Coordinates of C-alpha atoms and ligand atoms in Angstrom, one line a residue:
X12 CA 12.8 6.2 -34.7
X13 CA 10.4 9.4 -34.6
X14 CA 11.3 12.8 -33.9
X15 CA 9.7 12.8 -30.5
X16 CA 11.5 9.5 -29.3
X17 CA 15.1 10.8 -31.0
X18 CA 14.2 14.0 -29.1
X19 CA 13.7 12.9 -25.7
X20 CA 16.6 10.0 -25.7
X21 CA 19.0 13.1 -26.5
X22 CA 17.3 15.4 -24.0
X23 CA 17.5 12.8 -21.1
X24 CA 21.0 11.7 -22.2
X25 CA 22.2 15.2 -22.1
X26 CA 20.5 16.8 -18.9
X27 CA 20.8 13.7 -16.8
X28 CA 24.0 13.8 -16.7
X29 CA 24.0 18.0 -15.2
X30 CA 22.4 16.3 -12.3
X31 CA 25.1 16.8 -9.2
X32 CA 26.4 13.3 -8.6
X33 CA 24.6 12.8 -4.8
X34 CA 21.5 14.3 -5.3
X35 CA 19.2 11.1 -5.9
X36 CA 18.4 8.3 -3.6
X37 CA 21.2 5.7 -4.4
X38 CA 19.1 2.4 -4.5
X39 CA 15.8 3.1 -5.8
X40 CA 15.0 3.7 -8.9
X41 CA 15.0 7.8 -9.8
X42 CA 13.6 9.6 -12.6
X43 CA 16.6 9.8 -15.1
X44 CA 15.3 13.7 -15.7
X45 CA 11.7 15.4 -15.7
X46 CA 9.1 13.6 -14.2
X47 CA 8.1 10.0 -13.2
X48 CA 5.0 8.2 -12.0
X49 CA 3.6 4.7 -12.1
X50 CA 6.3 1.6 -12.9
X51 CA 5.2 0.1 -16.0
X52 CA 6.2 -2.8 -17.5
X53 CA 7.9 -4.5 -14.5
X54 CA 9.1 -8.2 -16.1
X55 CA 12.0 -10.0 -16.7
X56 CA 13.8 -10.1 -20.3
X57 CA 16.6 -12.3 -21.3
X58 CA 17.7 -12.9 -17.6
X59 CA 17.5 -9.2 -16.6
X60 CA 14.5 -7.4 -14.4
X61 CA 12.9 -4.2 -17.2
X62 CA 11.5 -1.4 -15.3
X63 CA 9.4 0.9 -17.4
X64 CA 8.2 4.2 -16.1
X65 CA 5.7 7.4 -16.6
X66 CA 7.5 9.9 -17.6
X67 CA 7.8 13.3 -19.4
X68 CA 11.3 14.1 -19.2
X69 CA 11.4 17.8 -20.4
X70 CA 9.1 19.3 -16.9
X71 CA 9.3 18.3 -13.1
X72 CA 5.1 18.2 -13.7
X73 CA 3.4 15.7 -15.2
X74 CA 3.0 16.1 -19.3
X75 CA 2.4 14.0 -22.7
X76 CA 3.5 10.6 -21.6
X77 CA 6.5 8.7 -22.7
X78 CA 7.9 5.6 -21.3
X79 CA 11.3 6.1 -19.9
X80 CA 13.0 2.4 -19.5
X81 CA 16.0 0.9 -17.1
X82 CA 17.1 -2.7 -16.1
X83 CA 18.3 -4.4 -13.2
X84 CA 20.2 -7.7 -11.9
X85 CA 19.2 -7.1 -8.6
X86 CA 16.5 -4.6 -8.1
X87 CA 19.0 -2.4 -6.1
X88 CA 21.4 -1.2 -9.0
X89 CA 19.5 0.5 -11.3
X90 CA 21.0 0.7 -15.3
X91 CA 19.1 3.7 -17.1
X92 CA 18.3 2.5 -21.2
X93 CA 17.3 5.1 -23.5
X94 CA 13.3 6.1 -23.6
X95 CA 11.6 3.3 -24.5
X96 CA 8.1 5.0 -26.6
X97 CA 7.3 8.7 -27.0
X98 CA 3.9 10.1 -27.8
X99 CA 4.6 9.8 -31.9
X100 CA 1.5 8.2 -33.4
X101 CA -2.3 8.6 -34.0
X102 CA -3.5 6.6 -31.8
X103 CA -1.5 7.5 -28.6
X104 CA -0.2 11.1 -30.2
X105 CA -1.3 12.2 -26.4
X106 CA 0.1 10.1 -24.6
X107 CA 1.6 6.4 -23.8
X108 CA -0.1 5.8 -20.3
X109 CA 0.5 3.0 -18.1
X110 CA 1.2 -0.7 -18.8
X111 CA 2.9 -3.9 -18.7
X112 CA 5.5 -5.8 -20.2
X113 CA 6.1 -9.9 -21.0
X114 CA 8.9 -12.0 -22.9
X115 CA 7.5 -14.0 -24.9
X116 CA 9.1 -16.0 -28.7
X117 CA 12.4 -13.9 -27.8
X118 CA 10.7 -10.8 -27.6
X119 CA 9.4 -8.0 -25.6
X120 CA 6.0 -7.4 -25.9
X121 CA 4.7 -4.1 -24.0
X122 CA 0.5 -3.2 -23.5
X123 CA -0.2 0.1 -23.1
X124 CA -2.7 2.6 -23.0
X125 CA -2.7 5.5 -26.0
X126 CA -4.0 8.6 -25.7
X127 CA -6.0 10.4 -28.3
X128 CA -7.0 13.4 -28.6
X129 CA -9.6 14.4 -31.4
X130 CA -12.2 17.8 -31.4
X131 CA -15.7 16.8 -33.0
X132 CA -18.0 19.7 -34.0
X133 CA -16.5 22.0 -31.5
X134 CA -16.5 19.3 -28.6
X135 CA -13.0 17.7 -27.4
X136 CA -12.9 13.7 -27.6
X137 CA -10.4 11.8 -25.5
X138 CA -9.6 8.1 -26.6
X139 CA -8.0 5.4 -24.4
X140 CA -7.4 2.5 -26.0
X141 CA -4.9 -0.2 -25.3
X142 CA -2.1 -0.4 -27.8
X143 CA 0.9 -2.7 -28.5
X144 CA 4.8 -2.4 -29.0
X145 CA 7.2 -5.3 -29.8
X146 CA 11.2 -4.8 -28.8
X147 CA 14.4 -6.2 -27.9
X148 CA 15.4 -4.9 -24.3
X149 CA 16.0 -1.9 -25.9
X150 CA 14.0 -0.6 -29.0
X151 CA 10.8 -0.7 -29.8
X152 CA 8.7 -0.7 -32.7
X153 CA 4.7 -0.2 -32.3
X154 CA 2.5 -2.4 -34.1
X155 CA 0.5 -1.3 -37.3
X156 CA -2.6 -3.1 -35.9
X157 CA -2.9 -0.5 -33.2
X158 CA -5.2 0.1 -31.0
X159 CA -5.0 -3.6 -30.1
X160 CA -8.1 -3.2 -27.7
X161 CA -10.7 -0.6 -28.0
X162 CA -13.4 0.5 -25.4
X163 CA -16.7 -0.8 -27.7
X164 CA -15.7 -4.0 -27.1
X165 CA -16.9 -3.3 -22.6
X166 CA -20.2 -4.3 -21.8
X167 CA -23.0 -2.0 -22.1
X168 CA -23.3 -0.8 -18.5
X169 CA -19.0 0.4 -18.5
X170 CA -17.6 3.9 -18.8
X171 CA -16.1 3.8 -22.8
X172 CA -13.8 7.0 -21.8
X173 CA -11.7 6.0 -18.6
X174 CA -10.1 2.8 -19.6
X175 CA -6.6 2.0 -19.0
X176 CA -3.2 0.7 -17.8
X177 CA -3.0 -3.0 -18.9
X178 CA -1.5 -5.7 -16.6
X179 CA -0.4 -8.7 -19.3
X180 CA 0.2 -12.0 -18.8
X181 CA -0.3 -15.7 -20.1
X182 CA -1.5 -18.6 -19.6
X183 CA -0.8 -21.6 -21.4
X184 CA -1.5 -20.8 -25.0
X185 CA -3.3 -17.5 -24.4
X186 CA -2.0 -13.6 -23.5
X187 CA -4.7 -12.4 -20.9
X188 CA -5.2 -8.8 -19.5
X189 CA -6.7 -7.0 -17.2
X190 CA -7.4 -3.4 -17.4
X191 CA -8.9 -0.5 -15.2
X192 CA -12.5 0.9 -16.0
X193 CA -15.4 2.4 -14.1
X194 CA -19.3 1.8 -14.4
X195 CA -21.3 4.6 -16.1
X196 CA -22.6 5.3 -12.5
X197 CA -19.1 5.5 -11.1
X198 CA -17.7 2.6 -9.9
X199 CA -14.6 0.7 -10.1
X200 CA -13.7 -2.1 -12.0
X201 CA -11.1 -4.8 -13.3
X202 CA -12.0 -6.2 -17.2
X203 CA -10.7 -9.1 -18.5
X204 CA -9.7 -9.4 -22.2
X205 CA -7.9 -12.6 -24.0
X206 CA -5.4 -12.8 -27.0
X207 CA -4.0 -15.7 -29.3
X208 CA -1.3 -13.0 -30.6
X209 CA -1.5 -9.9 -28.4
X210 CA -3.0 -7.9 -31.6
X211 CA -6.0 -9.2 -31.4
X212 CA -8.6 -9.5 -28.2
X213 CA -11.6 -10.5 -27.1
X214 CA -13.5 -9.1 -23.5
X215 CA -14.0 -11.9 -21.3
X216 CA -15.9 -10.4 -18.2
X217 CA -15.6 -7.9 -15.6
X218 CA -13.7 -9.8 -13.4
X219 CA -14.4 -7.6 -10.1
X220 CA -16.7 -4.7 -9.2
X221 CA -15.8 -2.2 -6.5
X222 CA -18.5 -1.1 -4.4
X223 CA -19.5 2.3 -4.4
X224 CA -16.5 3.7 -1.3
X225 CA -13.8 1.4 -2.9
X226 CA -12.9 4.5 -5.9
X227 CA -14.7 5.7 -8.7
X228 CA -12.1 4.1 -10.9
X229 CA -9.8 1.7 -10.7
X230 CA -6.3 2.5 -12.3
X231 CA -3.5 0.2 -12.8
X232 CA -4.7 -3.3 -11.9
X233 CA -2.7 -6.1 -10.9
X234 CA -4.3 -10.1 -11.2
X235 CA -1.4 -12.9 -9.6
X236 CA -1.9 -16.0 -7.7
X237 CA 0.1 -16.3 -4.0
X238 CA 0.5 -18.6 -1.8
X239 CA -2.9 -20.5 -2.8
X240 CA -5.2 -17.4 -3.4
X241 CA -5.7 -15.0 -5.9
X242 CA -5.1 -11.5 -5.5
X243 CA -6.1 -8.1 -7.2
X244 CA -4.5 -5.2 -6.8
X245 CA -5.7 -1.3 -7.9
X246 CA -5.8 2.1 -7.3
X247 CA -8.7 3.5 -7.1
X248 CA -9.3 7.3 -7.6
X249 CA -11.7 9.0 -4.9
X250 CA -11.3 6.5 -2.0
X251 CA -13.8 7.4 0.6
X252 CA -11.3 7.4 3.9
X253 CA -12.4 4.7 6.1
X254 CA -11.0 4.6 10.0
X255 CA -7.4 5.3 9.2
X256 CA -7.2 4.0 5.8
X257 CA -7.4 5.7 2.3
X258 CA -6.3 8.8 3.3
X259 CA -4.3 9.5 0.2
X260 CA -7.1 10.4 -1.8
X261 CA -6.6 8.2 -4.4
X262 CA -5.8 4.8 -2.5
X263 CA -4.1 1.5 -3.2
X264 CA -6.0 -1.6 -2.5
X265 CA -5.7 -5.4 -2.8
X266 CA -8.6 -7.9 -2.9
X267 CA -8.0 -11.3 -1.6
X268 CA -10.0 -14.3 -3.4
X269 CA -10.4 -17.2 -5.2
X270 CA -10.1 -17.6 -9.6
X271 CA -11.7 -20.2 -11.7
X272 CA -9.2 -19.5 -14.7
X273 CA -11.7 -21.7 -17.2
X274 CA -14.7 -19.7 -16.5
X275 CA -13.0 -16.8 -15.2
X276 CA -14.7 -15.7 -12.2
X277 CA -12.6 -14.3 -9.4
X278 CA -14.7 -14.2 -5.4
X279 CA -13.9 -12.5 -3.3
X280 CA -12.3 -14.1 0.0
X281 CA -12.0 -11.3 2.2
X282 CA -14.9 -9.5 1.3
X283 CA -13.1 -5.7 2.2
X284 CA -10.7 -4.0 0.2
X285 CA -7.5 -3.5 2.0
X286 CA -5.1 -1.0 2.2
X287 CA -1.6 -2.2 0.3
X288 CA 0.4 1.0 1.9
X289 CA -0.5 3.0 4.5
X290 CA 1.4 6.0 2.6
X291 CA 1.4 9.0 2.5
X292 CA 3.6 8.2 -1.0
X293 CA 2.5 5.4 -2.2
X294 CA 0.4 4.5 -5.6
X295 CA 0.1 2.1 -8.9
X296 CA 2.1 -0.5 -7.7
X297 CA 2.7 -3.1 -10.1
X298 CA 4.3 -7.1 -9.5
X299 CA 6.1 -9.3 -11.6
X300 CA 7.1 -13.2 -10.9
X301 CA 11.1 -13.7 -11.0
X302 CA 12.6 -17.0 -12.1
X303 CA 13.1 -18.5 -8.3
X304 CA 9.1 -17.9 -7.7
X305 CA 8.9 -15.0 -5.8
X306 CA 6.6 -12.5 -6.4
X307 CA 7.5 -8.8 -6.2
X308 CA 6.0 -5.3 -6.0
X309 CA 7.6 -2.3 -6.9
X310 CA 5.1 1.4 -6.3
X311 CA 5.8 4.9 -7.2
X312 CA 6.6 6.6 -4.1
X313 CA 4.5 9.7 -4.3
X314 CA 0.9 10.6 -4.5
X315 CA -0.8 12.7 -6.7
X316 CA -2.1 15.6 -4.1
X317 CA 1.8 15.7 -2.5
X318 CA 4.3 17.8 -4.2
X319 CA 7.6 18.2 -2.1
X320 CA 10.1 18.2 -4.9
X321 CA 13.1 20.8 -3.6
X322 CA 12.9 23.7 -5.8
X323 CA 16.4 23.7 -7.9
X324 CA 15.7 19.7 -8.5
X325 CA 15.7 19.3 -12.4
X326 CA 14.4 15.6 -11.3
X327 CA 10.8 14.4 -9.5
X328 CA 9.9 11.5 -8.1
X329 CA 11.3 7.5 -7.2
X330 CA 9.8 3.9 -6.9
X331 CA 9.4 1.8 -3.6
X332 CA 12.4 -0.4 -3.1
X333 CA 11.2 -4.3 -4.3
X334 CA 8.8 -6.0 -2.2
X335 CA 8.2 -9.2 -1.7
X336 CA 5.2 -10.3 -0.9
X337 CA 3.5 -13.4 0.8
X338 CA 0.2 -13.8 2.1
X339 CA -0.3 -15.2 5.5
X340 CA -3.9 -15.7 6.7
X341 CA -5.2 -13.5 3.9
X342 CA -3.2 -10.7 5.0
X343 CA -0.8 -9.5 2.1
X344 CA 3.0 -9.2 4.0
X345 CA 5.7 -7.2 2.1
X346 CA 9.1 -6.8 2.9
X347 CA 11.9 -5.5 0.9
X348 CA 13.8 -7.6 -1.6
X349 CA 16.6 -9.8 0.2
X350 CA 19.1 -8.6 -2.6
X351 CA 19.7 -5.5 -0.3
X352 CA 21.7 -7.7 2.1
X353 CA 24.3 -7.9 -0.4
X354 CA 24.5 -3.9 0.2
X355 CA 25.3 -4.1 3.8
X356 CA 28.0 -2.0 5.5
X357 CA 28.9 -1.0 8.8
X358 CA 26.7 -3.0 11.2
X359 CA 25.8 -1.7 15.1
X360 CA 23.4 -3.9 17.5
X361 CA 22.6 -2.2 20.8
X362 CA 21.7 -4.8 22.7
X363 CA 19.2 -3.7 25.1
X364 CA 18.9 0.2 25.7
X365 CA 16.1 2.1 28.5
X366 CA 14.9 5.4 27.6
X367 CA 12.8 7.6 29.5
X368 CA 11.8 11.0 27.8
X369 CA 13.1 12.9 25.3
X370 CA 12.1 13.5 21.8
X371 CA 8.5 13.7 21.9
X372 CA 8.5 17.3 22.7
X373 CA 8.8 18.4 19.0
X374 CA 5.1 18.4 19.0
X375 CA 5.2 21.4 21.0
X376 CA 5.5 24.5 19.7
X377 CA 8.0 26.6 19.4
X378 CA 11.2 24.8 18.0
X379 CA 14.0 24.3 19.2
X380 CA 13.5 22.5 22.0
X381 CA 16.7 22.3 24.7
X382 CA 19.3 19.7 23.4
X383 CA 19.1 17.2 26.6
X384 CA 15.2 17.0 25.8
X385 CA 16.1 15.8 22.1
X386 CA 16.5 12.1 22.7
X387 CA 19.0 9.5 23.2
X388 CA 21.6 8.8 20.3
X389 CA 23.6 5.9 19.9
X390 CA 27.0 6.1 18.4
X391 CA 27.5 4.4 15.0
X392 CA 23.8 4.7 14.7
X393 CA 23.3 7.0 12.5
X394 CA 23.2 8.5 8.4
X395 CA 20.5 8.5 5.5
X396 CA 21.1 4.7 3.6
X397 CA 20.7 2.2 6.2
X398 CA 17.9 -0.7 7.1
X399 CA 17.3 -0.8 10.4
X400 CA 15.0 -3.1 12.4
X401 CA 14.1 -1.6 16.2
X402 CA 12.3 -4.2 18.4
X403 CA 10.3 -2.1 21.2
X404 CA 9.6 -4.4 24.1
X405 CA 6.4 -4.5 26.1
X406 CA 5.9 -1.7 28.9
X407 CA 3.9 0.6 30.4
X408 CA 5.4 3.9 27.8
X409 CA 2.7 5.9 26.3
X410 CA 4.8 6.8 23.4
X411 CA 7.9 5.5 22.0
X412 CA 9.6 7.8 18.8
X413 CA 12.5 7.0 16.6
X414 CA 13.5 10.5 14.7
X415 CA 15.5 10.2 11.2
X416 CA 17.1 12.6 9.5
X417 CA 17.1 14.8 12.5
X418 CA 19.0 18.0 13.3
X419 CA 19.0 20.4 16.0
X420 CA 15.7 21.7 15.1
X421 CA 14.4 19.3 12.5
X422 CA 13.3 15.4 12.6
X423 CA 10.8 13.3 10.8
X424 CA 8.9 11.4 13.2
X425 CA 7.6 7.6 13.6
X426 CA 5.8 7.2 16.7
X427 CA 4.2 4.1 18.4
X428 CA 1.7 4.7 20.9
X429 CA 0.2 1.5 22.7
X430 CA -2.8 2.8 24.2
X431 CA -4.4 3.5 20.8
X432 CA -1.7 0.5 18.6
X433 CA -1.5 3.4 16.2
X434 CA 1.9 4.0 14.3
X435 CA 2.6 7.4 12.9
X436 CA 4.9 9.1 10.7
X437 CA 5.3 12.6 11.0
X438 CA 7.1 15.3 9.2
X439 CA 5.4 18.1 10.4
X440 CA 8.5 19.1 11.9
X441 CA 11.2 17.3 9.4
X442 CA 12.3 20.9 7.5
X443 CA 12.3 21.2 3.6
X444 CA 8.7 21.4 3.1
X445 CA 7.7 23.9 0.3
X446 CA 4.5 23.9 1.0
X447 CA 1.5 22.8 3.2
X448 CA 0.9 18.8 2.2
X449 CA -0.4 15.9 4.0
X450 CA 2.2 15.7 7.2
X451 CA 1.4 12.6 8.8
X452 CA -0.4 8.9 8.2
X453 CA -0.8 6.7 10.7
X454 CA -1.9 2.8 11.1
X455 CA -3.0 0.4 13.7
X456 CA -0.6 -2.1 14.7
X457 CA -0.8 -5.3 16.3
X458 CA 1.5 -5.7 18.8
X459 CA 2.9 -9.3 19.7
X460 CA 2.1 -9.5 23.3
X461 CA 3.0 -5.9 23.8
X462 CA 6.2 -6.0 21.6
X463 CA 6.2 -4.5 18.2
X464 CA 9.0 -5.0 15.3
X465 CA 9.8 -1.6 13.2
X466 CA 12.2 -2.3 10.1
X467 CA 12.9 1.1 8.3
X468 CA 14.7 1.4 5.1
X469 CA 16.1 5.1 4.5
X470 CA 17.6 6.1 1.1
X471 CA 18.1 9.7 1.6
X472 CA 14.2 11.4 0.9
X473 CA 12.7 8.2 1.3
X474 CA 11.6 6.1 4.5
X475 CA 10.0 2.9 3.8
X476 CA 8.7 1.3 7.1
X477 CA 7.8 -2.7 7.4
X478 CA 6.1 -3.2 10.8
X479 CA 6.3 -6.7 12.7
X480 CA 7.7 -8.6 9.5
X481 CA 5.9 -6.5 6.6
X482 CA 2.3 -6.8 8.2
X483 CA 1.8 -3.4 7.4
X484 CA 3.8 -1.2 5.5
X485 CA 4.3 3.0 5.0
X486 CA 6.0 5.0 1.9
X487 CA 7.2 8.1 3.2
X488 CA 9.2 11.2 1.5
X489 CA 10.9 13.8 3.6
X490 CA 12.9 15.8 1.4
X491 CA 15.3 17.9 3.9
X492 CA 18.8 18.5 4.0
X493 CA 21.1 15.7 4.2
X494 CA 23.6 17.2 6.5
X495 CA 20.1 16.5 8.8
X496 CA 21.3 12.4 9.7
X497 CA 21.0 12.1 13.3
X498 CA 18.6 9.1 14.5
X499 CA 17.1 9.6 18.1
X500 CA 15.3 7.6 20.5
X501 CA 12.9 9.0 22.5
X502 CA 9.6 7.8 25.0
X503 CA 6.8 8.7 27.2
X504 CA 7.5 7.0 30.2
X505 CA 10.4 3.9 30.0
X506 CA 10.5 2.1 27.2
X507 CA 13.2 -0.7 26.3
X508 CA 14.3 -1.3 23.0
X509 CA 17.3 -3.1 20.8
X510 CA 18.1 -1.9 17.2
X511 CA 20.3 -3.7 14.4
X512 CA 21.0 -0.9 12.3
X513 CA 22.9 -1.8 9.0
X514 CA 24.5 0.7 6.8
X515 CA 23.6 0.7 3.0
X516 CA 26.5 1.3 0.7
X517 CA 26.1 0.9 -3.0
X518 CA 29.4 1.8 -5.3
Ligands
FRU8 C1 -2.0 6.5 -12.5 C2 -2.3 7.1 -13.8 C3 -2.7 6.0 -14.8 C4 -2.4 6.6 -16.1 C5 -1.1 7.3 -15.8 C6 -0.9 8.5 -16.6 O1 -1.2 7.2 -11.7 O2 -3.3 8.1 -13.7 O3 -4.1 5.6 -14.7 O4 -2.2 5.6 -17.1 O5 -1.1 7.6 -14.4 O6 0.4 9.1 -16.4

């Protein structure tokens, strides 16, 4: 083991364990120390889900890149293995950027992007090339054939400098990936490579182009089938915002088609790229396939222009819960894993309720606002871990608001309003900010003859939010005080609801 990995296994071992027992979300997956982004290498090894991760463990910034590692049964209790690759060779002495992971002959094969570093007659040369590691669940040893893919092998017309963050997989005999690239003039793009022995590849085209407002390039790709189609997922950087999409700066999308696998040509079926999350935390998403066919989607839950780590946190950032995902008329539907039933606690169902004001008067300056204008509270309903779906029933409301983590002067905000079907969340008001960031995202939402579904999973800082069965679906941090748990109901006008709120309780 080098220096470098020794080092940060002992580091991570030793200052994880200063972090005050309570601090971190309890079912999604935390940085162990330091800093996390993009899941890599989401597969399944020996019977058991691998979660690899960005991370630099010794800074709540980004630095040189090292993949941290944990494992799963469930996707809901998270088991923390030792750092998986630190930045110890030539050709990745920079860093080990995203990848992917597959079991294959008994072992773990993990494709990744190195990171080199070189100056040439005064000038500073970056490399990206994609490089191998073969392990057990555990440790890893890097191959001596690295790099394993190098840039002079994209056609003439593709940028030889940003190329990265390999998605693996196989097909019958053959290891296939796809990687993210850009076109000299700035456009995004998925390549396709193939492999008898993951050491050695050959390009086999550019398997989709973005057009000019779909990024400049396209990190972490994903290529699956589902349910009949073919779908490509990426994250391009410099999304031009387009009606309320992509306003994250750097966007996820998903591309809905059809794939020849012996000629390799991917069309497009939908011909726009669609949003995957509608954010404001949300990037590099990456799938894998478990053993009973579903597919699953797991994101880092933070973007790269929002910063709202509490100062005092030795710890920064968290994944999405598990997703599954379905398409249904093109349309990609997530929801979160159903292993998070078996987490269930305390259950309330209201039946139906009325409301008539309240709430909505955060908007207006100054806070607080008098406590009988603060919105209706139901008893039991209430807390930072629980999954709760709220069915809003057709009316003639101009607003309806659900408040979490809510105190007498704070509240993050998700508001429906039917005369424009937009759906916002809101924590202009929610407390804990350290800074001015993006405050609010909102999408459109199709109502079902007036009635719209809202299922929001809370884990502390996080709210995920799956609207009318995972149609559309929002990644949102509020990092505030947890003593702040009260959940209020509010409206413009009457609305009628019913919630089924479910505690979450994991030992
Ligand atoms: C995406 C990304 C990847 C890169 C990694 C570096 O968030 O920029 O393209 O591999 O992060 O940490």
């Amino acid at each position: 083991m080098s220096e470098k990995l020794q080092r940060a296994r002992e580091f991570e071992l030793l200052e994880s364990g200063k972090i005050p027992v309570g601090q971190k979300p309890d079912f999604h997956f935390c940085s162990p120390v330091g800093w996390i982004n993009d899941p890599n290498g989401f597969s399944c090894f020996r019977g058991e889900y691998h979660l690899f991760f960005q991370y630099h463990p010794y800074s709540t910034k980004w630095g040189p890149m090292h993949w941290g590692h944990a494992k799963t049964k469930d996707f809901i209790s998270w088991e923390l293995l030792p750092c998986a690759m630190a930045p110890d060779e030539e050709w990745d002495g920079q860093g080990c950027f995203s990848g992917s992971a597959l079991e294959d002959g008994g072992r773990q094969i993990l494709l990744y992007t190195g990171v080199r570093e070189s100056e040439e007659g005064g000038k500073r040369l970056v490399s990206q090339t994609q490089c191998v590691a073969f392990g057990d669940g555990r440790d890893f040893i890097k191959s001596e054939k690295n790099p394993a893919i190098c840039p002079d092998l994209l056609p003439e017309d593709s940028d030889r400098k940003e190329f990265r963050d390999p998605k693996i997989w196989k097909e019958g005999s053959r290891f296939y990936a796809v990687v993210g690239n850009k076109t000299k003039d700035d456009c995004g793009q998925a390549v396709l490579f193939s492999s008898e022995d993951v050491e050695n590849w050959a390009f086999e085209t550019v398997l989709e182009r973005g057009k000019r407002e779909e990024g400049r390039m396209w990190e972490c790709p994903d290529f699956f089938p589902l349910d009949g189609r073919q779908v490509l997922i990426a994250s391009p950087q410099f999304m031009e915002a387009k009606g309320l999409e992509f306003h994250n700066g750097n966007g996820t999308i998903y591309l809905v088609g059809s794939y020849d696998s012996e000629t390799h040509e991917f069309r497009r079926i939908v011909p726009e790229a669609r949003a995957i999350d509608y954010d404001p935390d949300f990037y590099a998403p990456q799938t894998l396939l478990t053993p009973d066919g579903r597919r699953v989607m797991i994101g880092w839950m933070k973007s790269w222009d929002n910063d709202l780590t509490p100062e005092g946190f030795s710890w920064c950032g968290f994944m999405t819960i598990t997703r599954e995902l379905h398409l249904k008329g093109d349309k990609l539907y997530q929801l979160p894993v159903r292993e998070l039933e078996n987490y269930y606690g305390k259950a309330v169902e209201t039946g139906p309720v009325v409301v008539e004001g309240g709430s909505f008067v955060y908007g207006r300056d100054p806070l607080p606002v008098p406590s009988e204008e603060k919105g209706l509270e139901i008893p039991g309903i209430r807390g930072r871990q629980f999954d709760m779906t709220v069915w809003v029933k057709a009316g003639d409301y101009r607003r309806f608001e659900i408040d979490l983590a809510a105190d007498d002067s704070h509240k993050t905000m998700l508001y429906y309003e039917p005369g424009s079907s937009a759906l916002t969340f809101d924590r202009t008001w929610s407390g804990g900010q350290i800074h001015d960031t993006v405050s609010s995202r909102s999408c459109y939402v199709a109502s079902r003859g007036g009635e719209i579904e809202l299922r929001i999973v809370m884990d502390r800082y996080g709210v995920e939010v799956f609207v009318n069965g995972g149609e559309q679906a929002m990644s949102c941090l509020t990092y505030t005080d947890e003593k702040a748990d009260r959940i209020r109901f509010g409206s413009q006008g009457r609305a009628e609801f019913e919630a089924a709120w479910r505690e979450l309780k994991i030992e």
